[in-house]
Short mmCIF file of C-alpha atoms in Angstrom, two decimals:
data_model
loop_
_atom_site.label_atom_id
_atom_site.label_comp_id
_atom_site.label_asym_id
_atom_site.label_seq_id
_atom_site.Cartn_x
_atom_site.Cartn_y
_atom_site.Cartn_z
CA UNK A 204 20.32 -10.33 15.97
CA UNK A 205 16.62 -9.55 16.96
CA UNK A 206 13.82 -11.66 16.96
CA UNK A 207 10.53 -11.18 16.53
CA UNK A 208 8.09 -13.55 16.94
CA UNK A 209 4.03 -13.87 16.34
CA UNK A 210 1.64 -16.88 17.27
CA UNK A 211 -2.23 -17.36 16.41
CA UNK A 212 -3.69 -20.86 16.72
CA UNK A 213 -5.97 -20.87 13.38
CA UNK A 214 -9.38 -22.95 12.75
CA UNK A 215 -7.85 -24.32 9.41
CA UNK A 216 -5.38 -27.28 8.96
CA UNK A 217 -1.55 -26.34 7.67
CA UNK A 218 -2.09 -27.58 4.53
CA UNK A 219 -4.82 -25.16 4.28
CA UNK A 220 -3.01 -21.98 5.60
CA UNK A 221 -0.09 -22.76 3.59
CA UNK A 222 -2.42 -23.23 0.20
CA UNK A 223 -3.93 -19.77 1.26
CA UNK A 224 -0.24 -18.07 1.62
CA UNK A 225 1.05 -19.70 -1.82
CA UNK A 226 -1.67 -17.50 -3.45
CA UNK A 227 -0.18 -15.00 -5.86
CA UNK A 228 -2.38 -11.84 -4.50
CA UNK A 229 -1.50 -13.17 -0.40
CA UNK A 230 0.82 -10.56 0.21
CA UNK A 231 -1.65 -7.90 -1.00
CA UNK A 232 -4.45 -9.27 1.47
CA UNK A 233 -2.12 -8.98 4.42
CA UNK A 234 -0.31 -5.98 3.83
CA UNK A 235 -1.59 -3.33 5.73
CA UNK A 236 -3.10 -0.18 4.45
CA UNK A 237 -0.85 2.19 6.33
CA UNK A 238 2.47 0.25 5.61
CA UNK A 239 3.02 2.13 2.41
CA UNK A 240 4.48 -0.95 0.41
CA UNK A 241 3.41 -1.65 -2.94
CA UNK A 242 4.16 -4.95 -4.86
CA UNK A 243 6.13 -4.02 -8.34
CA UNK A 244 6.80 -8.17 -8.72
CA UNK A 245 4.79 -11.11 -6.86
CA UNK A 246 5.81 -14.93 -7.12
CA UNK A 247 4.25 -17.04 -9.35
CA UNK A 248 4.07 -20.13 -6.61
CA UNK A 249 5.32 -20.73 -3.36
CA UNK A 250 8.58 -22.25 -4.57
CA UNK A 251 12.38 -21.79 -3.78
CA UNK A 252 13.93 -19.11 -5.91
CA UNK A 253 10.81 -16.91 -6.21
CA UNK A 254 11.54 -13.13 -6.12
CA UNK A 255 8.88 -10.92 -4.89
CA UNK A 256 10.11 -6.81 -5.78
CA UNK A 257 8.19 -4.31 -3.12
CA UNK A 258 8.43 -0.30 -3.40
CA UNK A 259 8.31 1.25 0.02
CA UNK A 260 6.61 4.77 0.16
CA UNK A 261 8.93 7.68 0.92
CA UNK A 262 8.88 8.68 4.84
CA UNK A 263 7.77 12.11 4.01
CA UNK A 264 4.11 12.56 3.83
CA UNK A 265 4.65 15.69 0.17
CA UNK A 266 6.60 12.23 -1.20
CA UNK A 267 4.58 9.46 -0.57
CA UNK A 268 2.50 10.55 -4.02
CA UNK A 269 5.27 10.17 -5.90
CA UNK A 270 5.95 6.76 -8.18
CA UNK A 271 9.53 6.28 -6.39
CA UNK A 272 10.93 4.90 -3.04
CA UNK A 273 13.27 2.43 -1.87
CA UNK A 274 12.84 -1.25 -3.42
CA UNK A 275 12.65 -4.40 -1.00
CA UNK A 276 13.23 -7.60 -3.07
CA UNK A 277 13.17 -10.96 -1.46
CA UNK A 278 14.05 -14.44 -2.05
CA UNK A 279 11.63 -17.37 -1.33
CA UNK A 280 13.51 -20.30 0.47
CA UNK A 281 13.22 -23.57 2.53
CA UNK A 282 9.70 -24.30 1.49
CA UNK A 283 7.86 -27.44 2.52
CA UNK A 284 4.27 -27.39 1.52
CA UNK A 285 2.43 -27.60 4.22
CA UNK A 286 5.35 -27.07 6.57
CA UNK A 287 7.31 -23.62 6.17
CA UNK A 288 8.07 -21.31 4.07
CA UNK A 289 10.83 -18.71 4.27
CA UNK A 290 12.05 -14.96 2.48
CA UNK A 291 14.97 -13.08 2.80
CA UNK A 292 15.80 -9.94 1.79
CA UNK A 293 18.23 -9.68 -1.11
CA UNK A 294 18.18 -5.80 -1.15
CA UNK A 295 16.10 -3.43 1.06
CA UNK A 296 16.38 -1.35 4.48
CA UNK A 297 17.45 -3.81 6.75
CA UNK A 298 21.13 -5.17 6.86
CA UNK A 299 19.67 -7.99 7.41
CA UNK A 300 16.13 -10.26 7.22
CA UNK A 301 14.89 -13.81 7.25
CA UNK A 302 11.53 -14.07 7.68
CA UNK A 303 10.06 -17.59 8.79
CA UNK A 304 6.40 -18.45 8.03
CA UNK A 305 5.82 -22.15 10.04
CA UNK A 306 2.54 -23.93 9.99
CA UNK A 307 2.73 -26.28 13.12
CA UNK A 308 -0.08 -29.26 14.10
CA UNK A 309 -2.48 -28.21 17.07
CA UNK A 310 -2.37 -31.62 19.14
CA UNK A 311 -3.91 -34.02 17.01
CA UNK A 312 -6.74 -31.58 16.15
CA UNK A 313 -6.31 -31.99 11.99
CA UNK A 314 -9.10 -28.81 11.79
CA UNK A 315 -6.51 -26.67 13.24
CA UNK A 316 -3.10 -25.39 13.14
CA UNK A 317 -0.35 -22.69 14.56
CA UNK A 318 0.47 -20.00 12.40
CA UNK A 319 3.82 -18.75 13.02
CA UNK A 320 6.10 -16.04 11.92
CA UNK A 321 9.57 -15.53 12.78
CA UNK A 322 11.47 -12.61 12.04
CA UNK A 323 15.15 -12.47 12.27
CA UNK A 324 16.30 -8.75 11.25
CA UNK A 325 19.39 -6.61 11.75
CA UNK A 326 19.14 -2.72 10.92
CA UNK A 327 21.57 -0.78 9.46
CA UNK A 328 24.44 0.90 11.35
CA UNK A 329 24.67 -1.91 13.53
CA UNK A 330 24.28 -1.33 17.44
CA UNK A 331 23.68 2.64 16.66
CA UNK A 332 20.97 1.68 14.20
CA UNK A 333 19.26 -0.85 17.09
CA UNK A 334 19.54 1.78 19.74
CA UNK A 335 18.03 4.43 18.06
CA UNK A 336 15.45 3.02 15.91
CA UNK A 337 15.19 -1.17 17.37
CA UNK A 338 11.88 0.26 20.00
CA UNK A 339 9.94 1.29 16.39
CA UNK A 340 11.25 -1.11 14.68
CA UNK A 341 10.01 -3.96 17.39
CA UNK A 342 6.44 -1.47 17.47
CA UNK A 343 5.76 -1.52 13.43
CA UNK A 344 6.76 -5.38 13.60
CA UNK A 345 3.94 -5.57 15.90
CA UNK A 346 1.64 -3.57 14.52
CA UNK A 347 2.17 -5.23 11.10
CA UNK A 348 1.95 -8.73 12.35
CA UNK A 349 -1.30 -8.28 14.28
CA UNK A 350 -3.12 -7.18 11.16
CA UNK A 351 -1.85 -9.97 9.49
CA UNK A 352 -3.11 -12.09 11.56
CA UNK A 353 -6.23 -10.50 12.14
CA UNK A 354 -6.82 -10.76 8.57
CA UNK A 355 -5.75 -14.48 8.20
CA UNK A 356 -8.10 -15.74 10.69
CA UNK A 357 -10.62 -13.49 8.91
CA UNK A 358 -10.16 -15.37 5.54
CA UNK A 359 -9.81 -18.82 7.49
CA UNK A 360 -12.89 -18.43 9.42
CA UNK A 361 -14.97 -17.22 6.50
CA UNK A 362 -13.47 -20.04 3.84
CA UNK A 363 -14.48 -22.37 7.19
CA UNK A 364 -18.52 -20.76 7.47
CA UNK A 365 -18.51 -20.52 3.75
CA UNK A 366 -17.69 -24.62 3.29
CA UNK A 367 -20.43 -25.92 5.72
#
């Protein structure tokens, strides 16, 4: 299966980054604007067993207006404050998706830490489904990921200027 994989050394400690992902609302801070996913059901805490229920927008633009669309639900699983936290889908467009969100110890530096997210997917039809649409697939993963982190560091470095 694919992997994707993002890395962004962050001015906060893991405890802190964590914290900041267990928020209710964190998914709607780093979902991007043009991503056309709307949150129907968030999770209450970071904690194994949460469900988190996403609408995707409809590919075509007349659609996209319209209250309907495919539904993405995912599982929270393998959390460790401070540590990890993982979702998989349940139901949604991929055949399959773990998504790995690891908060890893710069050196000894306690001020800082790595934020990392792992993305093991499979798309649908198998090897047709990867040779056709695994290039977008890879691009949007991209895409998606460097706003998020963009926007992490944004909130970490203004939480940091804000506390001195």
């Amino acid at each position: 299966m694919p992997v994707f994989e993002k890395r962004t050394q962050v001015p906060a400690s893991c405890k802190q980054v964590f914290d900041w992902h267990a928020h209710p609302d964190a998914f709607d801070r780093l979902a991007p604007p043009w991503a056309g996913v709307h949150v129907l059901k968030r999770h209450r805490s970071l904690a194994d067993g949460e469900i988190l229920v996403l609408r995707l927008d409809m590919p075509l633009p007349i659609l996209k207006r319209l209250p309907v669309g495919p539904l993405w639900i995912a599982e929270i699983f393998d959390v460790e404050p401070g540590v990890r936290f993982c979702d998989r889908q349940i139901a949604g467009p991929f055949a399959n998706w773990e998504h790995h969100h690891l908060f890893e110890p710069v050196d000894a530096n306690p001020e800082a830490c790595w934020m990392v997210d792992r993305v093991t997917y499979q798309l649908p039809l198998g090897s047709i489904g990867q040779f056709f649409g695994g290039w977008l697939i890879r691009w949007q993963l991209q895409c998606v990921f460097d706003y998020r982190h963009k926007i992490l560091m944004r909130w970490m470095t203004a939480t940091k200027a804000g506390a001195q």
